[in-house]
Amino acid sequence: MKLFIAGHNGMVGGALVRRFQAEPGVQLVLRTRKELDLTSQAAVHAFLAAEKPDVVIMAAAKVGGIHANNTYPADFAYDNLVIATNTIHGAYAAGVKRFLFLGSSCIYPKLAPQPMPESCLLTGPLEPTNEAYAIAKIAGLKLCEYYRKQHGVLYHSAMPTNLYGPGDNYHPQNSHVLPALIRKFHEAKEAGRPEVVAWGSGSPKREFLHVDDLADACAFLLRLDNPPDLLNIGTGTDVTIRELTELVAEVTGFTGRIAWDATKPDGTPRKLMDVSKLAALGWKAKTALRDGVRLTYASYLAELKAGSLR
Ligand code: GFB
């Protein structure tokens, strides 16, 4: 199987490379951002026509945490829409038989029933802080569904919950909560600072999936002959942001105070995936949050030492 992983230098793409490198019979096709600009329709179509992969996994995206999503909605909508249309149509035109599109749990309505089943898609207004990203991801997953319906190609989607793991983005403002907290607590401990400021009220709940578990779920999905158009991928359990901060403080060894900056947004109150469909098919996540945070802190320290932090 010739497999093109779009976005292999990102956190998700990196985990997919680790997972599929170990899979017998898989030939990986990889291109850096410099080698292939996924926002260029001509470049993407020419590349796919020349390479003719059997399978594409779409792990390239413009991603970020609540602040970045809220501040740069035009970039989040445009980049993600254009990457999705270029790769999905380009794959179809090149005769690619199978396409796995990855999105995010923010595609579901802000006040969706909890846990959120796949069937609650497009049943209510989106969370405003990430509406732009969600609209682009909904367009991508719907495109896959339409190409499958109209052209009979096996294009399907998986929506992971909030992800974390090695190779994450640790930008102080633009990152997601888990890498942001790892960095804040580590730097405060190193500098001997008595206080770390976390955002919002601490009361929202989030579900966190280790990215290696996501990669394993993708390998599982690609083995299904007739996967559903859309499948949630998560752990099925969530924690409050306050509980998460306490866990990250403990793992990083920070013993000072935690203050809350109420001027920062909370975002959606809760977004727990209903993972019953995936469980019924036979897959479940393996990494417990505490173990995953320990592993991620270790990789943060290694990346920091190597000067490769993003
Ligand atoms: O991970 P996060 O940035 O994004 O924030 P979302 C999750 C929660 O953690 C929010 C709080 O309630 C934040 O206010 N939080 C506390 C912090 N301290 C911090 C901090 O230092 N940094 C950050 N970033 N948050 C994103 C979406 O939503 O999740 C994306 O914007 C995508 O579109 C992604 O869906 C998975 O979970 O709210």
PDB file of N, CA and C and ligand atoms in Angstrom, residues 63-70 76 104-107 127 129-131 133-134 160-163 171-181 184 197-206 208 241 244-245 260 264-268 271, ligand 1:
ATOM      1  N   VAL A  63      -3.809  24.515  12.812  1.00  0.00           N
ATOM      2  CA  VAL A  63      -4.456  24.249  14.100  1.00  0.00           C
ATOM      3  C   VAL A  63      -3.920  25.196  15.169  1.00  0.00           C
ATOM      4  N   GLY A  64      -4.658  25.283  16.248  1.00  0.00           N
ATOM      5  CA  GLY A  64      -4.216  26.105  17.366  1.00  0.00           C
ATOM      6  C   GLY A  64      -5.212  26.023  18.492  1.00  0.00           C
ATOM      7  N   GLY A  65      -4.886  26.652  19.581  1.00  0.00           N
ATOM      8  CA  GLY A  65      -5.775  26.629  20.740  1.00  0.00           C
ATOM      9  C   GLY A  65      -6.846  27.702  20.640  1.00  0.00           C
ATOM     10  N   ILE A  66      -7.510  27.919  21.739  1.00  0.00           N
ATOM     11  CA  ILE A  66      -8.693  28.780  21.764  1.00  0.00           C
ATOM     12  C   ILE A  66      -8.349  30.218  21.348  1.00  0.00           C
ATOM     13  N   HIS A  67      -7.193  30.730  21.783  1.00  0.00           N
ATOM     14  CA  HIS A  67      -6.824  32.106  21.462  1.00  0.00           C
ATOM     15  C   HIS A  67      -6.529  32.253  19.967  1.00  0.00           C
ATOM     16  N   ALA A  68      -5.739  31.325  19.416  1.00  0.00           N
ATOM     17  CA  ALA A  68      -5.380  31.403  17.990  1.00  0.00           C
ATOM     18  C   ALA A  68      -6.630  31.271  17.115  1.00  0.00           C
ATOM     19  N   ASN A  69      -7.505  30.342  17.440  1.00  0.00           N
ATOM     20  CA  ASN A  69      -8.732  30.141  16.667  1.00  0.00           C
ATOM     21  C   ASN A  69      -9.602  31.401  16.683  1.00  0.00           C
ATOM     22  N   ASN A  70      -9.659  32.025  17.835  1.00  0.00           N
ATOM     23  CA  ASN A  70     -10.510  33.196  18.044  1.00  0.00           C
ATOM     24  C   ASN A  70      -9.926  34.440  17.372  1.00  0.00           C
ATOM     25  N   PHE A  76      -7.774  30.422   9.676  1.00  0.00           N
ATOM     26  CA  PHE A  76      -8.213  29.053  10.010  1.00  0.00           C
ATOM     27  C   PHE A  76      -9.227  28.542   8.995  1.00  0.00           C
ATOM     28  N   SER A 104     -11.942  17.384  13.897  1.00  0.00           N
ATOM     29  CA  SER A 104     -11.833  17.722  15.316  1.00  0.00           C
ATOM     30  C   SER A 104     -13.209  17.708  15.955  1.00  0.00           C
ATOM     31  N   SER A 105     -13.227  17.529  17.271  1.00  0.00           N
ATOM     32  CA  SER A 105     -14.508  17.463  17.986  1.00  0.00           C
ATOM     33  C   SER A 105     -15.247  18.804  17.987  1.00  0.00           C
ATOM     34  N   CYS A 106     -14.564  19.889  17.571  1.00  0.00           N
ATOM     35  CA  CYS A 106     -15.238  21.197  17.564  1.00  0.00           C
ATOM     36  C   CYS A 106     -16.236  21.332  16.425  1.00  0.00           C
ATOM     37  N   ILE A 107     -16.361  20.308  15.573  1.00  0.00           N
ATOM     38  CA  ILE A 107     -17.377  20.344  14.496  1.00  0.00           C
ATOM     39  C   ILE A 107     -18.789  20.237  15.050  1.00  0.00           C
ATOM     40  N   GLU A 127     -19.591  26.590  18.552  1.00  0.00           N
ATOM     41  CA  GLU A 127     -18.912  27.424  19.552  1.00  0.00           C
ATOM     42  C   GLU A 127     -18.224  28.585  18.786  1.00  0.00           C
ATOM     43  N   THR A 129     -15.757  30.628  19.385  1.00  0.00           N
ATOM     44  CA  THR A 129     -14.288  30.765  19.371  1.00  0.00           C
ATOM     45  C   THR A 129     -13.626  29.887  18.321  1.00  0.00           C
ATOM     46  N   ASN A 130     -14.295  28.805  17.878  1.00  0.00           N
ATOM     47  CA  ASN A 130     -13.653  28.003  16.828  1.00  0.00           C
ATOM     48  C   ASN A 130     -14.567  27.694  15.649  1.00  0.00           C
ATOM     49  N   GLU A 131     -15.516  28.609  15.406  1.00  0.00           N
ATOM     50  CA  GLU A 131     -16.462  28.383  14.322  1.00  0.00           C
ATOM     51  C   GLU A 131     -15.757  28.270  12.957  1.00  0.00           C
ATOM     52  N   TYR A 133     -12.700  27.290  12.097  1.00  0.00           N
ATOM     53  CA  TYR A 133     -12.029  25.986  11.943  1.00  0.00           C
ATOM     54  C   TYR A 133     -13.067  24.877  11.762  1.00  0.00           C
ATOM     55  N   ALA A 134     -14.126  24.952  12.560  1.00  0.00           N
ATOM     56  CA  ALA A 134     -15.159  23.918  12.498  1.00  0.00           C
ATOM     57  C   ALA A 134     -15.854  23.902  11.133  1.00  0.00           C
ATOM     58  N   PRO A 160     -11.122  13.254  15.825  1.00  0.00           N
ATOM     59  CA  PRO A 160     -10.507  13.038  17.133  1.00  0.00           C
ATOM     60  C   PRO A 160     -10.897  14.124  18.119  1.00  0.00           C
ATOM     61  N   THR A 161     -10.896  13.775  19.373  1.00  0.00           N
ATOM     62  CA  THR A 161     -11.076  14.751  20.436  1.00  0.00           C
ATOM     63  C   THR A 161      -9.768  15.540  20.612  1.00  0.00           C
ATOM     64  N   ASN A 162      -9.655  16.388  21.645  1.00  0.00           N
ATOM     65  CA  ASN A 162      -8.421  17.178  21.851  1.00  0.00           C
ATOM     66  C   ASN A 162      -7.216  16.234  21.970  1.00  0.00           C
ATOM     67  N   LEU A 163      -6.197  16.514  21.161  1.00  0.00           N
ATOM     68  CA  LEU A 163      -5.035  15.620  21.086  1.00  0.00           C
ATOM     69  C   LEU A 163      -3.838  16.223  21.811  1.00  0.00           C
ATOM     70  N   HIS A 171       3.701  27.090  21.790  1.00  0.00           N
ATOM     71  CA  HIS A 171       3.646  28.556  21.725  1.00  0.00           C
ATOM     72  C   HIS A 171       2.852  29.094  22.935  1.00  0.00           C
ATOM     73  N   PRO A 172       3.365  30.132  23.597  1.00  0.00           N
ATOM     74  CA  PRO A 172       2.705  30.596  24.831  1.00  0.00           C
ATOM     75  C   PRO A 172       1.245  31.035  24.629  1.00  0.00           C
ATOM     76  N   GLN A 173       0.932  31.675  23.489  1.00  0.00           N
ATOM     77  CA  GLN A 173      -0.459  32.119  23.281  1.00  0.00           C
ATOM     78  C   GLN A 173      -1.258  31.186  22.372  1.00  0.00           C
ATOM     79  N   ASN A 174      -0.631  30.651  21.343  1.00  0.00           N
ATOM     80  CA  ASN A 174      -1.401  29.982  20.289  1.00  0.00           C
ATOM     81  C   ASN A 174      -1.591  28.481  20.471  1.00  0.00           C
ATOM     82  N   SER A 175      -0.963  27.908  21.488  1.00  0.00           N
ATOM     83  CA  SER A 175      -1.044  26.454  21.652  1.00  0.00           C
ATOM     84  C   SER A 175      -2.355  26.037  22.321  1.00  0.00           C
ATOM     85  N   HIS A 176      -2.570  24.732  22.370  1.00  0.00           N
ATOM     86  CA  HIS A 176      -3.706  24.168  23.109  1.00  0.00           C
ATOM     87  C   HIS A 176      -3.364  24.133  24.602  1.00  0.00           C
ATOM     88  N   VAL A 177      -4.378  23.834  25.397  1.00  0.00           N
ATOM     89  CA  VAL A 177      -4.195  23.954  26.840  1.00  0.00           C
ATOM     90  C   VAL A 177      -3.107  23.027  27.406  1.00  0.00           C
ATOM     91  N   LEU A 178      -3.062  21.786  26.964  1.00  0.00           N
ATOM     92  CA  LEU A 178      -2.128  20.859  27.626  1.00  0.00           C
ATOM     93  C   LEU A 178      -0.653  21.245  27.403  1.00  0.00           C
ATOM     94  N   PRO A 179      -0.238  21.479  26.141  1.00  0.00           N
ATOM     95  CA  PRO A 179       1.148  21.939  25.977  1.00  0.00           C
ATOM     96  C   PRO A 179       1.400  23.290  26.630  1.00  0.00           C
ATOM     97  N   ALA A 180       0.383  24.170  26.613  1.00  0.00           N
ATOM     98  CA  ALA A 180       0.568  25.487  27.252  1.00  0.00           C
ATOM     99  C   ALA A 180       0.865  25.312  28.737  1.00  0.00           C
ATOM    100  N   LEU A 181       0.124  24.427  29.393  1.00  0.00           N
ATOM    101  CA  LEU A 181       0.323  24.225  30.836  1.00  0.00           C
ATOM    102  C   LEU A 181       1.666  23.560  31.115  1.00  0.00           C
ATOM    103  N   LYS A 184       4.165  26.354  30.886  1.00  0.00           N
ATOM    104  CA  LYS A 184       4.042  27.334  31.973  1.00  0.00           C
ATOM    105  C   LYS A 184       4.556  26.773  33.299  1.00  0.00           C
ATOM    106  N   VAL A 197      -0.422  31.349  35.898  1.00  0.00           N
ATOM    107  CA  VAL A 197      -1.763  31.841  35.555  1.00  0.00           C
ATOM    108  C   VAL A 197      -2.341  30.977  34.436  1.00  0.00           C
ATOM    109  N   ALA A 198      -3.473  30.345  34.749  1.00  0.00           N
ATOM    110  CA  ALA A 198      -4.191  29.576  33.729  1.00  0.00           C
ATOM    111  C   ALA A 198      -5.372  30.417  33.251  1.00  0.00           C
ATOM    112  N   TRP A 199      -5.943  30.023  32.116  1.00  0.00           N
ATOM    113  CA  TRP A 199      -6.984  30.849  31.483  1.00  0.00           C
ATOM    114  C   TRP A 199      -8.390  30.399  31.862  1.00  0.00           C
ATOM    115  N   GLY A 200      -9.292  31.394  31.872  1.00  0.00           N
ATOM    116  CA  GLY A 200     -10.718  31.101  32.027  1.00  0.00           C
ATOM    117  C   GLY A 200     -11.070  30.788  33.474  1.00  0.00           C
ATOM    118  N   SER A 201     -12.107  29.965  33.632  1.00  0.00           N
ATOM    119  CA  SER A 201     -12.604  29.670  34.986  1.00  0.00           C
ATOM    120  C   SER A 201     -12.107  28.325  35.520  1.00  0.00           C
ATOM    121  N   GLY A 202     -11.590  27.492  34.626  1.00  0.00           N
ATOM    122  CA  GLY A 202     -11.175  26.143  35.038  1.00  0.00           C
ATOM    123  C   GLY A 202     -12.313  25.152  35.035  1.00  0.00           C
ATOM    124  N   SER A 203     -13.530  25.640  34.823  1.00  0.00           N
ATOM    125  CA  SER A 203     -14.674  24.702  34.913  1.00  0.00           C
ATOM    126  C   SER A 203     -15.007  23.942  33.621  1.00  0.00           C
ATOM    127  N   PRO A 204     -14.593  24.426  32.408  1.00  0.00           N
ATOM    128  CA  PRO A 204     -14.908  23.621  31.218  1.00  0.00           C
ATOM    129  C   PRO A 204     -14.298  22.223  31.326  1.00  0.00           C
ATOM    130  N   LYS A 205     -14.954  21.282  30.660  1.00  0.00           N
ATOM    131  CA  LYS A 205     -14.425  19.909  30.654  1.00  0.00           C
ATOM    132  C   LYS A 205     -13.898  19.566  29.260  1.00  0.00           C
ATOM    133  N   ARG A 206     -12.795  18.854  29.235  1.00  0.00           N
ATOM    134  CA  ARG A 206     -12.211  18.427  27.967  1.00  0.00           C
ATOM    135  C   ARG A 206     -11.760  16.967  28.078  1.00  0.00           C
ATOM    136  N   PHE A 208      -9.004  14.226  26.492  1.00  0.00           N
ATOM    137  CA  PHE A 208      -7.677  14.276  25.867  1.00  0.00           C
ATOM    138  C   PHE A 208      -7.244  12.887  25.397  1.00  0.00           C
ATOM    139  N   ILE A 241     -10.793  21.517  33.356  1.00  0.00           N
ATOM    140  CA  ILE A 241      -9.491  22.171  33.109  1.00  0.00           C
ATOM    141  C   ILE A 241      -8.748  22.351  34.445  1.00  0.00           C
ATOM    142  N   LEU A 244      -7.071  19.185  35.158  1.00  0.00           N
ATOM    143  CA  LEU A 244      -5.916  19.043  34.268  1.00  0.00           C
ATOM    144  C   LEU A 244      -4.735  19.872  34.769  1.00  0.00           C
ATOM    145  N   THR A 245      -5.006  21.108  35.198  1.00  0.00           N
ATOM    146  CA  THR A 245      -3.893  21.953  35.681  1.00  0.00           C
ATOM    147  C   THR A 245      -3.227  21.297  36.894  1.00  0.00           C
ATOM    148  N   TRP A 260      -6.315  32.114  38.134  1.00  0.00           N
ATOM    149  CA  TRP A 260      -7.165  31.992  36.934  1.00  0.00           C
ATOM    150  C   TRP A 260      -7.431  33.358  36.342  1.00  0.00           C
ATOM    151  N   LYS A 264      -9.819  35.623  29.942  1.00  0.00           N
ATOM    152  CA  LYS A 264      -9.616  34.705  28.812  1.00  0.00           C
ATOM    153  C   LYS A 264     -10.863  33.821  28.646  1.00  0.00           C
ATOM    154  N   PRO A 265     -11.188  33.441  27.393  1.00  0.00           N
ATOM    155  CA  PRO A 265     -12.429  32.678  27.184  1.00  0.00           C
ATOM    156  C   PRO A 265     -12.345  31.229  27.677  1.00  0.00           C
ATOM    157  N   ASP A 266     -13.509  30.732  28.081  1.00  0.00           N
ATOM    158  CA  ASP A 266     -13.617  29.321  28.476  1.00  0.00           C
ATOM    159  C   ASP A 266     -13.816  28.418  27.255  1.00  0.00           C
ATOM    160  N   GLY A 267     -14.452  28.981  26.226  1.00  0.00           N
ATOM    161  CA  GLY A 267     -14.809  28.140  25.073  1.00  0.00           C
ATOM    162  C   GLY A 267     -16.007  27.282  25.403  1.00  0.00           C
ATOM    163  N   THR A 268     -16.148  26.196  24.674  1.00  0.00           N
ATOM    164  CA  THR A 268     -17.317  25.338  24.857  1.00  0.00           C
ATOM    165  C   THR A 268     -17.295  24.708  26.254  1.00  0.00           C
ATOM    166  N   LYS A 271     -17.005  18.999  25.770  1.00  0.00           N
ATOM    167  CA  LYS A 271     -17.084  18.311  24.480  1.00  0.00           C
ATOM    168  C   LYS A 271     -16.508  16.905  24.600  1.00  0.00           C
TER     169      LYS A 271
HETATM  170  O1  GFB B   1      -7.054  23.718  24.362  1.00  0.00           O
HETATM  171  P1  GFB B   1      -7.755  25.001  24.217  1.00  0.00           P
HETATM  172  O2  GFB B   1      -6.909  26.169  23.790  1.00  0.00           O
HETATM  173  O3  GFB B   1      -8.940  24.928  23.183  1.00  0.00           O
HETATM  174  O4  GFB B   1      -8.429  25.426  25.623  1.00  0.00           O
HETATM  175  P2  GFB B   1     -10.435  24.346  23.113  1.00  0.00           P
HETATM  176  C1  GFB B   1      -9.177  24.539  26.389  1.00  0.00           C
HETATM  177  C2  GFB B   1      -9.589  25.176  27.702  1.00  0.00           C
HETATM  178  O5  GFB B   1      -8.408  25.354  28.517  1.00  0.00           O
HETATM  179  C3  GFB B   1     -10.252  26.558  27.598  1.00  0.00           C
HETATM  180  C4  GFB B   1      -8.403  26.663  29.073  1.00  0.00           C
HETATM  181  O6  GFB B   1     -11.302  26.625  28.536  1.00  0.00           O
HETATM  182  C5  GFB B   1      -9.108  27.505  28.009  1.00  0.00           C
HETATM  183  O7  GFB B   1      -9.575  28.736  28.516  1.00  0.00           O
HETATM  184  N1  GFB B   1      -7.025  27.065  29.384  1.00  0.00           N
HETATM  185  C6  GFB B   1      -6.525  27.252  30.645  1.00  0.00           C
HETATM  186  C7  GFB B   1      -6.032  27.315  28.514  1.00  0.00           C
HETATM  187  N2  GFB B   1      -5.258  27.656  30.573  1.00  0.00           N
HETATM  188  C8  GFB B   1      -4.911  27.704  29.269  1.00  0.00           C
HETATM  189  C9  GFB B   1      -3.711  28.052  28.590  1.00  0.00           C
HETATM  190  O8  GFB B   1      -2.687  28.420  29.176  1.00  0.00           O
HETATM  191  N3  GFB B   1      -3.720  27.936  27.224  1.00  0.00           N
HETATM  192  C10 GFB B   1      -4.834  27.522  26.527  1.00  0.00           C
HETATM  193  N4  GFB B   1      -4.764  27.412  25.197  1.00  0.00           N
HETATM  194  N5  GFB B   1      -6.002  27.228  27.171  1.00  0.00           N
HETATM  195  C11 GFB B   1      -9.747  24.205  20.623  1.00  0.00           C
HETATM  196  C12 GFB B   1     -10.352  24.760  19.370  1.00  0.00           C
HETATM  197  O9  GFB B   1     -10.698  24.493  21.586  1.00  0.00           O
HETATM  198  O10 GFB B   1      -9.577  22.815  20.626  1.00  0.00           O
HETATM  199  C13 GFB B   1      -9.885  24.107  18.147  1.00  0.00           C
HETATM  200  O11 GFB B   1     -10.165  26.168  19.373  1.00  0.00           O
HETATM  201  C14 GFB B   1      -9.824  22.595  18.260  1.00  0.00           C
HETATM  202  O12 GFB B   1     -10.704  24.458  17.079  1.00  0.00           O
HETATM  203  C15 GFB B   1      -9.078  22.197  19.491  1.00  0.00           C
HETATM  204  O13 GFB B   1     -11.114  22.026  18.271  1.00  0.00           O
HETATM  205  C16 GFB B   1      -9.011  20.700  19.674  1.00  0.00           C
HETATM  206  O14 GFB B   1     -10.517  22.923  23.561  1.00  0.00           O
HETATM  207  O15 GFB B   1     -11.390  25.275  23.797  1.00  0.00           O
END
